Structures are given as C-alpha cells and as structure tokens.
Coordinates of C-alpha atoms and ligand atoms in Angstrom, one line a residue:
Chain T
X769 CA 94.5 78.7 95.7
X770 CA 93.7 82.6 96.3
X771 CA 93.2 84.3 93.5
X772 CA 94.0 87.9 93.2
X773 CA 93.1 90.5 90.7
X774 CA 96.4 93.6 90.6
X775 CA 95.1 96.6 88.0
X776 CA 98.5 99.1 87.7
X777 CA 101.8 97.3 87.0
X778 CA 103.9 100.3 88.4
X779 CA 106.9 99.8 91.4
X780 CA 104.0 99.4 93.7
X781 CA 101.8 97.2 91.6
X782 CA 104.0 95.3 90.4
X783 CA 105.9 94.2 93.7
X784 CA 102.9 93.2 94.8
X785 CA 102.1 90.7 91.4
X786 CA 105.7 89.2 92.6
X787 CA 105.2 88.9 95.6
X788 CA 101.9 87.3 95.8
X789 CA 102.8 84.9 92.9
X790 CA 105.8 84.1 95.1
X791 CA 103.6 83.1 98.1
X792 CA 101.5 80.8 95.9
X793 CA 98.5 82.7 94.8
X794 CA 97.1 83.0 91.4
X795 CA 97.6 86.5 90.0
X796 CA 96.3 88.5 87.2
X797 CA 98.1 91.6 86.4
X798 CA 96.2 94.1 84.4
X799 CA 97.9 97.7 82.5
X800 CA 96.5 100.1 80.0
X801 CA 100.6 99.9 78.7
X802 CA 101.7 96.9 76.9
X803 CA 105.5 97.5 77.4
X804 CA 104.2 96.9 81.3
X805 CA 101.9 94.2 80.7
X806 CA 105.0 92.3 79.1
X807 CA 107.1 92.4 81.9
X808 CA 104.8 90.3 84.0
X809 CA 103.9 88.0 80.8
X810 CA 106.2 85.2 82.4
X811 CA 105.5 86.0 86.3
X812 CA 101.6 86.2 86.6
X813 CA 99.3 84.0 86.1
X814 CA 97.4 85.9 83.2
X815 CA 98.9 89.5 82.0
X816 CA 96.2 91.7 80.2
X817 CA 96.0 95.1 78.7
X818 CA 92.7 96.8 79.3
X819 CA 92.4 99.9 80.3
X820 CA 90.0 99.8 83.3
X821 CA 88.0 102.4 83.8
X822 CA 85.9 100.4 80.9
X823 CA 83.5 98.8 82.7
X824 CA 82.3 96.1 79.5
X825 CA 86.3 95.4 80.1
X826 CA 86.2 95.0 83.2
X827 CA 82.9 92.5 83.3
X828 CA 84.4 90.6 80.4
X829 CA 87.7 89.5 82.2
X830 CA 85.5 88.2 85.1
X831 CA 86.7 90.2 87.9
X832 CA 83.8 89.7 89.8
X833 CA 84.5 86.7 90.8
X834 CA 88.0 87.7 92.3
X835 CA 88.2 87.7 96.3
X836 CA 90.5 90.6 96.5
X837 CA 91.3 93.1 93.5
X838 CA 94.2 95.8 94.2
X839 CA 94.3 99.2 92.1
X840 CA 97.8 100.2 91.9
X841 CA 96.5 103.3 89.6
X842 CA 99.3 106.4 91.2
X843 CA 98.9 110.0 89.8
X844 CA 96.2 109.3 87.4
X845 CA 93.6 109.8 90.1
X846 CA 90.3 110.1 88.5
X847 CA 91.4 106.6 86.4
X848 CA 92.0 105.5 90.1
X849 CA 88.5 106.5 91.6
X850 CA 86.7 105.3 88.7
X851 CA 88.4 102.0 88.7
X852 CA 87.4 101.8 92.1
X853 CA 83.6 102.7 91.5
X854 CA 83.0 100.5 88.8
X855 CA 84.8 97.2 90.7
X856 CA 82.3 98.3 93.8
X857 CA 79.6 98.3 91.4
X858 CA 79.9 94.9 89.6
X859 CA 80.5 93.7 93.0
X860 CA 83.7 92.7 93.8
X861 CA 84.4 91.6 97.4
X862 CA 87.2 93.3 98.7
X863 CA 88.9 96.4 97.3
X864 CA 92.4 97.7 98.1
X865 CA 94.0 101.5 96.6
X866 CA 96.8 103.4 96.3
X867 CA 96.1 106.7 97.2
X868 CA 97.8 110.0 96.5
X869 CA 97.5 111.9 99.0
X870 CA 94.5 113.0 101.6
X871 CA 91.6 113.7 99.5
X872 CA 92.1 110.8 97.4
X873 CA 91.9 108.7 100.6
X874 CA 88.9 110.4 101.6
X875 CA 86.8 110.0 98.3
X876 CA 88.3 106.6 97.8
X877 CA 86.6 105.8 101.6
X878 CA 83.7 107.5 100.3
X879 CA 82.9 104.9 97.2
X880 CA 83.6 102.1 99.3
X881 CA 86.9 101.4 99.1
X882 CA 88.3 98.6 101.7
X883 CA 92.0 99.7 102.3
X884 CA 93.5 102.4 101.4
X885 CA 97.6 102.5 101.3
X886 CA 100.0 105.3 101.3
X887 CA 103.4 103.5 100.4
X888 CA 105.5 106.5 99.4
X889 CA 103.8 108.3 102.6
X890 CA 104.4 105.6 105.1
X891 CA 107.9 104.3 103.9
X892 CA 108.5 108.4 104.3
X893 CA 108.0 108.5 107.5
X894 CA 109.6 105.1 108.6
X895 CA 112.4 106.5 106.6
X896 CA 112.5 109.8 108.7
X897 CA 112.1 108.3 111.7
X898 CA 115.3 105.9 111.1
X899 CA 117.5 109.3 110.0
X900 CA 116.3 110.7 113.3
X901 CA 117.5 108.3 115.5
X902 CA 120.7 106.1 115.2
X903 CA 120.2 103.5 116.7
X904 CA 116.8 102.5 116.0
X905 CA 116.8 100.3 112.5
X906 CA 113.3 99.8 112.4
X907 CA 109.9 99.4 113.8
X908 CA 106.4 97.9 114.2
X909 CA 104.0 100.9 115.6
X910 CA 101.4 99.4 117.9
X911 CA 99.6 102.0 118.3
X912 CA 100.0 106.2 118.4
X913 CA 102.2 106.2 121.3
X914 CA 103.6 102.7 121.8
X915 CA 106.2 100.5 119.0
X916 CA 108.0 98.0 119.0
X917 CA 111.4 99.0 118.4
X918 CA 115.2 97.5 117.3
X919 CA 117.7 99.5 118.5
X920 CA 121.3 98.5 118.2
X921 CA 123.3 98.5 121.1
X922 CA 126.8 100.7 121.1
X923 CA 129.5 100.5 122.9
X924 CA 127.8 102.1 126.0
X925 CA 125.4 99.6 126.4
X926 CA 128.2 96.4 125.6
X927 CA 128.8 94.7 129.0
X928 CA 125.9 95.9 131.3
X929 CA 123.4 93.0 131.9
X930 CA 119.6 93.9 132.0
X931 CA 119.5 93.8 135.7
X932 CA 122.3 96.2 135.2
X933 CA 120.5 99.0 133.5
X934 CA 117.2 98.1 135.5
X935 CA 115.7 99.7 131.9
X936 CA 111.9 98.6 133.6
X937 CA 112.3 100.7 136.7
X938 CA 113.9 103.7 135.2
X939 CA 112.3 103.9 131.6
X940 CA 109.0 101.6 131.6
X941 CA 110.3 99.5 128.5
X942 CA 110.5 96.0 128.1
X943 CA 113.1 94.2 126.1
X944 CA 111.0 91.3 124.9
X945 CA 114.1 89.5 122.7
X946 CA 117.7 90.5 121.8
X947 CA 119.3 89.3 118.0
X948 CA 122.6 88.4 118.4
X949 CA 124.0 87.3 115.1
X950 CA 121.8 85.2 113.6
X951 CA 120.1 83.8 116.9
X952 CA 117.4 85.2 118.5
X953 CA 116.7 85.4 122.5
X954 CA 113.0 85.6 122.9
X955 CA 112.6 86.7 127.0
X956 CA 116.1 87.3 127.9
X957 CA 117.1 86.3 131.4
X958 CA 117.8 89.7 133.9
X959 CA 121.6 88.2 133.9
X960 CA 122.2 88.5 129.9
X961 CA 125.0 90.5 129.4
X962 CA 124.3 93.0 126.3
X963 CA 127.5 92.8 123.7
X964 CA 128.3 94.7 121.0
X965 CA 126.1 94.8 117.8
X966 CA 123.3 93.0 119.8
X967 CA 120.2 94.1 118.4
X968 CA 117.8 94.7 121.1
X969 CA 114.1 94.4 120.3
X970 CA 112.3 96.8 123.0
X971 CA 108.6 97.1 123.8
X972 CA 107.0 100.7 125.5
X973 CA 105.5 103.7 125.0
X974 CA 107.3 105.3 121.6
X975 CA 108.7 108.8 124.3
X976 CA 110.1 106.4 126.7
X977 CA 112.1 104.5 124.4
X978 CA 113.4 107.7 122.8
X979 CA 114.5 108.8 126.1
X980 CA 116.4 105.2 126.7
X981 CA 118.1 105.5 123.9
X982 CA 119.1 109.3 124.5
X983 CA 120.1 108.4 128.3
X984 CA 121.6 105.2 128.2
X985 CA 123.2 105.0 124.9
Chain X
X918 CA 119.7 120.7 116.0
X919 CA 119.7 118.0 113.4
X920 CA 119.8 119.6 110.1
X921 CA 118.9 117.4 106.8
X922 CA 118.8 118.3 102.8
X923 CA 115.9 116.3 101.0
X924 CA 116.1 116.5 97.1
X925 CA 112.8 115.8 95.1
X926 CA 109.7 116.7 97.1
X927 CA 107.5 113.7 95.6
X928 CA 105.0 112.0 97.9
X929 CA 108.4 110.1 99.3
X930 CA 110.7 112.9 99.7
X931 CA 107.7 115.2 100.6
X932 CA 106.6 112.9 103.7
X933 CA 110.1 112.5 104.8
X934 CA 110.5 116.9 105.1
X935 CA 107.0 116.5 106.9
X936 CA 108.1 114.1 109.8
X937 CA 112.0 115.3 109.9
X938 CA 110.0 119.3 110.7
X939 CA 107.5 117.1 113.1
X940 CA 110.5 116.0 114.5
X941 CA 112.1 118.8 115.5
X942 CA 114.7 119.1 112.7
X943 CA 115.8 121.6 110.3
X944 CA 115.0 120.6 106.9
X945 CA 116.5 122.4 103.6
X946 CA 113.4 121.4 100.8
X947 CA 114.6 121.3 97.1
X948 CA 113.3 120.5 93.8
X949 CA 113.5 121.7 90.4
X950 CA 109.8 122.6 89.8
X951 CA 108.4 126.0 91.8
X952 CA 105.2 124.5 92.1
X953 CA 106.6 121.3 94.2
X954 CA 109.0 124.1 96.3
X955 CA 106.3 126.3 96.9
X956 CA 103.9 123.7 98.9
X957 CA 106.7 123.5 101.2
X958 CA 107.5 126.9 101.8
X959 CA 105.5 127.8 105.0
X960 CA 106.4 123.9 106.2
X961 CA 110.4 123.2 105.9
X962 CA 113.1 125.4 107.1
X963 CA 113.8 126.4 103.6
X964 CA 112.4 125.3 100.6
X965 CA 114.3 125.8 97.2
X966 CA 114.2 125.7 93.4
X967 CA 117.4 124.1 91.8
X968 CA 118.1 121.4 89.4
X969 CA 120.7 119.3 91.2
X970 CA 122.4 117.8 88.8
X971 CA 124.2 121.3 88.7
X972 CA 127.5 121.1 90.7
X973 CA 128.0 124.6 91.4
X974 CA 124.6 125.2 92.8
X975 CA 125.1 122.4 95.1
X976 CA 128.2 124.1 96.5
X977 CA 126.5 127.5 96.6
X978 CA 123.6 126.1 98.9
X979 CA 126.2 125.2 101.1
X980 CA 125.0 121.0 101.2
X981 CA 128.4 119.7 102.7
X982 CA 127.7 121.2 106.1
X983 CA 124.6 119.3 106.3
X984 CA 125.2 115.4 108.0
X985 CA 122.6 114.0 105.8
X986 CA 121.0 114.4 102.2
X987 CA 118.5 112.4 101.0
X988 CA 117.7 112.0 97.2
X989 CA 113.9 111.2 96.6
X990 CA 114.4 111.9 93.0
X991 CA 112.1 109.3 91.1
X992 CA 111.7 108.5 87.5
X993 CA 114.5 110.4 86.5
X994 CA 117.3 107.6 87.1
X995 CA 120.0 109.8 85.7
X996 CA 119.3 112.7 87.2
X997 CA 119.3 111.1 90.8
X998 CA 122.8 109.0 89.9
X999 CA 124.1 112.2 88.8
X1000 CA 123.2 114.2 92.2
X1001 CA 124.8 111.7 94.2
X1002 CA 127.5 111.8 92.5
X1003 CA 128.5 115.1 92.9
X1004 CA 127.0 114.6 96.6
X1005 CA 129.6 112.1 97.3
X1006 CA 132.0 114.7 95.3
X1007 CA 131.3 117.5 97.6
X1008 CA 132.2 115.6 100.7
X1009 CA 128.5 114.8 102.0
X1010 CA 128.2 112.9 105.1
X1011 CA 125.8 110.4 105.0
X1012 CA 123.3 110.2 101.3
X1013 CA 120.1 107.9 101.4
X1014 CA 119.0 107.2 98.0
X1015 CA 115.4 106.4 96.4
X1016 CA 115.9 103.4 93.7
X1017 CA 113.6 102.6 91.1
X1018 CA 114.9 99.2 90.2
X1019 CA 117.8 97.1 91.5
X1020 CA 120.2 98.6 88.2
X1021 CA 119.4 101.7 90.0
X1022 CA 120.6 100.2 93.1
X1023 CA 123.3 98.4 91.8
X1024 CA 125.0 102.0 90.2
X1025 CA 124.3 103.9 93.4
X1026 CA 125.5 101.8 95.9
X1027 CA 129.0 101.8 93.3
X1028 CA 129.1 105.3 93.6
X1029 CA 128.6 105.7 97.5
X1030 CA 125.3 105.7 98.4
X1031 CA 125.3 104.6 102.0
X1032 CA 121.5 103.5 102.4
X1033 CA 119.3 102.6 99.1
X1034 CA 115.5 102.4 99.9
X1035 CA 112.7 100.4 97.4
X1036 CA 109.6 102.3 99.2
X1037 CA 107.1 101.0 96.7
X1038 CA 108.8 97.7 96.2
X1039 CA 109.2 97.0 100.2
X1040 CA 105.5 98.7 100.8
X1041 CA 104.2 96.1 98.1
X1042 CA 106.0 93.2 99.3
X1043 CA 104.2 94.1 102.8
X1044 CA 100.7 94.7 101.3
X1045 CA 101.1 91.4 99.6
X1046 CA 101.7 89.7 102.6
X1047 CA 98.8 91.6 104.2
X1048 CA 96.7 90.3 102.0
X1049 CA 97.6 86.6 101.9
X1050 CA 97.6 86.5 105.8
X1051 CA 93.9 87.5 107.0
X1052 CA 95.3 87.9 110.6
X1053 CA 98.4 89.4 110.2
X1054 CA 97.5 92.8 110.9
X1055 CA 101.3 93.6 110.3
X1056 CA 105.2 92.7 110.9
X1057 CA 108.7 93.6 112.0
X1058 CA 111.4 91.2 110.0
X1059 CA 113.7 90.4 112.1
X1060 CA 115.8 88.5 109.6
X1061 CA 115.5 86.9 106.6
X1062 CA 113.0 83.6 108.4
X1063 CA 112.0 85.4 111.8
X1064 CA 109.7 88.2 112.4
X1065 CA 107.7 89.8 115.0
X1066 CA 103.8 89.6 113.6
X1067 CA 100.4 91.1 114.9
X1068 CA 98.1 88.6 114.5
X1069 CA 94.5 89.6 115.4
X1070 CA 92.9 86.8 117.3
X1071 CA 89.1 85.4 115.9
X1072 CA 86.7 83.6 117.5
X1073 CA 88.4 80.3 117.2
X1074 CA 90.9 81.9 120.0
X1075 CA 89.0 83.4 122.1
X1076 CA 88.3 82.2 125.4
X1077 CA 91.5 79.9 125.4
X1078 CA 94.4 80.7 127.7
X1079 CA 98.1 81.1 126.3
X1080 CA 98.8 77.6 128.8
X1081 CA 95.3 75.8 127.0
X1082 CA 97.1 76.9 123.3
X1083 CA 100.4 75.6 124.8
X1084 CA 101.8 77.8 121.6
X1085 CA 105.4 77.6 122.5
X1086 CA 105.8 73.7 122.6
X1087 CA 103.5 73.4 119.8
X1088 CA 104.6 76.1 117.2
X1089 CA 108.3 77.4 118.6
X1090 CA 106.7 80.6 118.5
X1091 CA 106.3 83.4 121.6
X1092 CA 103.9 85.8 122.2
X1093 CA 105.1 88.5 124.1
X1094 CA 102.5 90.8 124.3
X1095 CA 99.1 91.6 123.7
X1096 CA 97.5 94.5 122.4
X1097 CA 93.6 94.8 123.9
X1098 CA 92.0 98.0 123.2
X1099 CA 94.4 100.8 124.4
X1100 CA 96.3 98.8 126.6
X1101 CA 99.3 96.5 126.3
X1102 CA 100.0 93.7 128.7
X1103 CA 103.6 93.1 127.7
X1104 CA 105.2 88.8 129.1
X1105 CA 101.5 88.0 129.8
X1106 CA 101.2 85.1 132.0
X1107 CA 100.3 81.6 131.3
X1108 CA 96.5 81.8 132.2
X1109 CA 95.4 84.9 130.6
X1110 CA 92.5 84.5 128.9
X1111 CA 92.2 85.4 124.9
X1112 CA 89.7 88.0 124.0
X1113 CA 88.0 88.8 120.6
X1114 CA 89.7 91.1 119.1
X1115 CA 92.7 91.3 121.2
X1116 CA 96.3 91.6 118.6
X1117 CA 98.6 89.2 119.8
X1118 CA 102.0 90.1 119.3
X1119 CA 104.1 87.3 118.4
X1120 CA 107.7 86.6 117.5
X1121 CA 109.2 83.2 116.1
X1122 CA 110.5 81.7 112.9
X1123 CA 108.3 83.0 110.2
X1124 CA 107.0 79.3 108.6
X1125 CA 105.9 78.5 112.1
X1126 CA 104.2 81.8 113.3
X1127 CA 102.0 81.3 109.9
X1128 CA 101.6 77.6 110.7
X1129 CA 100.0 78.5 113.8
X1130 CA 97.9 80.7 112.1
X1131 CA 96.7 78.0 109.7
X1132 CA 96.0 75.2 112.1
X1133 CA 95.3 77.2 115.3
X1134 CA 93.0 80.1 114.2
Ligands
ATP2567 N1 92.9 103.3 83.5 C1 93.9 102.5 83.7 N2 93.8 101.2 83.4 C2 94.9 100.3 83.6 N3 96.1 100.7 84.0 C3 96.2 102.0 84.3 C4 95.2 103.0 84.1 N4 95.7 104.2 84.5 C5 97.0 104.0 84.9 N5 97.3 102.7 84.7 C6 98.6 102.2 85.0 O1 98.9 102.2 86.4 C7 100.3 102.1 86.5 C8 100.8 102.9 87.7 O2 100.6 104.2 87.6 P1 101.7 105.3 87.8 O3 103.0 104.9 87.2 O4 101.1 106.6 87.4 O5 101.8 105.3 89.3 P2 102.9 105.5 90.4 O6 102.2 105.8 91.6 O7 103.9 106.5 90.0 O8 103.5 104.1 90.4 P3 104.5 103.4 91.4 O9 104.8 104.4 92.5 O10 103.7 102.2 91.9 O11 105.7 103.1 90.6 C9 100.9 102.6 85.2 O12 101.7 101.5 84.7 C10 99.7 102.9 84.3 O13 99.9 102.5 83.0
ATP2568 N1 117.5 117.3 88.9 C1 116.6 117.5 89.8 N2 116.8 118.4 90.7 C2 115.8 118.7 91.7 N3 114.6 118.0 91.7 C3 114.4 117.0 90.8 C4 115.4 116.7 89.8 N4 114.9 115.7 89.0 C5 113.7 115.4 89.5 N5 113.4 116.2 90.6 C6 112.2 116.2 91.4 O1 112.0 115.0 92.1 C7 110.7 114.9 92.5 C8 110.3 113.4 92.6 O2 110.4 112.8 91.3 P1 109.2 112.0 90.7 O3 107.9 112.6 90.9 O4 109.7 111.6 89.3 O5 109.4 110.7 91.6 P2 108.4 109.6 92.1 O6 109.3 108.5 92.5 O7 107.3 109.3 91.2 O8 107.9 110.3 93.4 P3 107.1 109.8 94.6 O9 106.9 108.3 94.4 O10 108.0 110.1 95.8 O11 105.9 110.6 94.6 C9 109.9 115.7 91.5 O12 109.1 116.6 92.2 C10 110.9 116.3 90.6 O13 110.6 117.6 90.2

C-alpha cells in the first residue's frame, strides 16, 4: 500500500487526503489547527496536530520513512519553505508544494523541492481559457503550442462528415475521437457524420485549432 | 472585443485577469483592498476598489453591459453569495462562481450561478492522481470512467512496437499519439517503434488505461 504523508488540511490539502484515501493509499494528514485535523479524523488513516516547522515533531511522527510527503502550507510561506527544508534534511524521498506565487516557486526549487504546484494559478488559466472560447470545454496542453482539445460542435458543424470539412487539409488538426452521449469513437471513420452536441476531441497546434473553431463553427 | 468583470483578485481571480489581458480581452479588475487593485493597475483594463456586496456601486460601474463576471471571492462565503446575488439582480449575462465547499455550491447554483468551479478541490483531486500513477504525466476526463492520459513510457516499453504491445486487443485502450521531444506523430502506425522517454497519449476506459499501466510498464 503507498503511503503518503499530506502536511496542510486546507481546500487543496485536503482534496488531496480524499482523494488519495479514495484510490487506496494510506494517508496521514497533518495541521497545526485542530478544528482541521478533526475533519479528516474519520477519512485518513492517522490525523495529527503538529505544527511542522518543528523539526523533533516532525522526526518523532516518522516521516522519513514516507515515499511522498505533500505541503499544502498556502499564504504562510516561510512555514511553507521551512517545512520543506527540514523534510529535505531528515531525508524524505520525494517532496511536493504548494506555491504562492513566483518567488516561492523559485526558492522552493532552490531547497530541493520535487514539484511544485500552482492550483489557484493553473485552474486560472484553464478557467480563462474556457471563458474565451465557447466551444472549447476543456483541455490537456501537450506542450506550449499544441493541446488536446474538446470542442462542442454547434449547429454549423451538425451534418457535415469529416471528409466534408477536410479539417486536415485546411487546418492541420486531427480529430482523434468524437463523444457522442455516453459512447466514445476513438479514430472516427472520414464518413462519420458530426451531429449536434457531439463532443469532438481534436489534436494540433493550440493557433490552428483556435482558427477551426473561429472558421468552421 | 470580449470584455469581462473579475471580482476578488486572489491567486484564482488574479490568474484569470492575467490570461483574459494575454488573450486579448478587456478586463474590469475589482476588489475591496487598494493594495490587491493596485498590482493590477498597469496589467487590466481597469482595476478598481469596491466592496461588492454594495448594489449601487455595482450599478454605477456599469457591470450589466459586461457578458461575463466572474466572482473569485474566497473565504468570505457570504460576501461572494451576496455579489451574485445582486449580479443575477442586475441582469448579468453569464456569472462563474469560486466555491469553497459544496454548501457553497449548493446556495449558488440556487441563486443562478451558471458555472461553479472547485479550483483547489479539482487541482487536488489531479495532484492526487499524479501521484499514485508514476507514469501518468497527466489527463483529460472525458467522462466519469474514460479519459485521455499521458503516460510517459520506461524502459520496460521501449524498443517494443505499438503491433508487438498489441495494446488495443489487450487493454481496449488506443493510443493516438505520441509526444517525442518537440514533435507529435498523431494515428502512429502499427510498427513504430517505442522510445525512452517518448509520452504516449492514450485514450480508453480509465480502469483499463491504468491496468495497462500496471501489467505492461
Ligand atoms: N506550520 C504549519 N504546520 C502545520 N500546518 C500548517 C502550518 N502552517 C499552516 N498550516 C496549515 O495549512 C493549511 C492551509 O493553509 P492556508 O489555509 O493558509 O492555505 P490556502 O492556500 O489558503 O489553502 P487552500 O487554498 O488549500 O484552501 C491551514 O489549515 C493551516 O492551518
Ligand atoms: N465584498 C468584496 N468585494 C470585493 N472584493 C472582495 C470582497 N470580499 C473579498 N474580496 C476579495 O476577494 C479576494 C479573494 O479572496 P480570498 O483571498 O479570501 O480568497 P482565496 O480563495 O483564498 O483566494 P485565492 O485562492 O484565489 O488566492 C481578496 O483579495 C479579497 O479582498
């Protein structure tokens, strides 16, 4: 069983205590605030207040011999970097933290840090993204310039097969699968007619499906 | 041009006026603290200090005219149900709320809130499953049991060819792409050859994409 250490029991933190206990792993979910610790008394494996940037604390709940711990410290960020330091000095193999904001990420790389997230940043930007355009519902970024992309087809689009709207030749994107209800058509045929509320999942550079979904839709 | 109001300039609402400006919108910047309006000064189209939970400075700033207000207030769960309440009052188009918990959710989505967003929750629940999947560099849900995933392959793969792994008859599961450096060789063909470190891109029910995972990797 994977055993997982999660030190800040805030919206972030604590999704992730769920979430992980939901997938089967052994969790223990640390807080300097009771009230939070008592929330996950029931969920995680072991709940514990201790206030981490104590580093006899932190050796006496054996966190060394954790595989992953996660500090879900948010605006306190000096409790976050020292939490950090200490776990990389008693040894801990593999580190992931919340950061801030840019120089948090930057000292938090510095002291040896292994991940470092930006949830409110990231979900920000998803979030923008999906005001900007209507149609797209959501993404997987593959790289700077090239997603993966759903984008749900209009009325426009309803009727025209793929062969139709030769999307290929005229916009260099791929449509790799198409969700129709609760089916999904993983390499659709060049003769599969688009209908209405089909949600077509498109591969190619991020400017080329923008400008498919400005031209054709 | 797209014009957008974004209420509570936190890390959430703050990244969203970055990307909307990035994106070529306009972007009206409020929040109730100088300090928070004054970083965003030089970046959104205008950047304001007002307590929104005030009904007749919503309607002096004019907010109906814009199609879309978003409401990153945080902690404060009264003060964000209260400004979409006299959002949805004033006649806004569309209002995308930030929710704390699901009782947060559960009020705003009663009083008109057309899209609710968790983004530490959902960013959690992501880093969660980051973690318990060593390969899974990332994902795209397509519904509730099938998702797009980028797996990164490991030296168990390498060297086979998508026709030795027979993945499709074995596992249900598609890749239809694969990410190798800079490039991405979208339907790749039967014999191409794995290489280290290539990100396959992979869509299929999600028990069986991790069951390949387990068993073939
Ligand atoms: N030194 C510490 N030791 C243990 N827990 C701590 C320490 N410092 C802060 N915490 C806890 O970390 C949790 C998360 O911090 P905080 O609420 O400031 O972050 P946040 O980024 O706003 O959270 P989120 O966005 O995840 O809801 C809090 O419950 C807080 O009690
Ligand atoms: N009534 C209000 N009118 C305008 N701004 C408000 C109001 N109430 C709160 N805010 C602002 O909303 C912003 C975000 O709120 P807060 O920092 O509590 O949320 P948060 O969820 O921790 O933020 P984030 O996670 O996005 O960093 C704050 O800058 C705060 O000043």
């Amino acid at each position: 069983k994977k055993e997982f250490v999660v030190i800040g029991l805030g919206r972030f933190g604590g999704s992730i205590v769920r979430e992980l206990i939901e997938q089967g792993a052994d969790v223990m979910a640390i807080d300097k605030f009771a009230d939070r610790v008592d929330e996950f008394a029931s969920i995680a494996t072991q709940a514990i207040v201790a206030d981490t940037t104590d580093e006899s604390v932190l050796k006496s709940l054996g966190i060394r011999n954790f595989e992953h711990v996660i500090v879900a410290i948010g605006e306190d960020i000096q409790s976050s970097i020292l939490t950090t330091l200490m776990l990389k000095e008693i040894g801990v193999n593999k580190i992931t933290v919340k950061a801030q904001n840019d120089y948090h990420e930057k000292v938090l790389r510095k002291i040896g840090a292994d991940q470092v997230v930006h949830p409110e940043r990231d979900m920000g930007i998803r979030i923008a993204n999906n005001i900007m355009t209507n149609n797209v519902l959501d993404y997987l970024e593959l790289s700077d310039e090239h997603s993966i992309m759903e984008i749900k087809a209009n009325e426009i689009l309803a009727g025209s097969t793929l062969i139709d709207l030769d999307i290929r030749a005229k916009y260099g994107i791929n449509i790799v699968a198409i969700k129709r209800g609760a089916d999904i058509l993983v390499s659709p045929q060049a003769d599969e007619e688009i209908q209405i509320n089909d949600v077509l999942i498109v591969i190619g550079a991020d400017a080329d499906i923008i400008r498919f979904e400005k031209k054709a839709m």
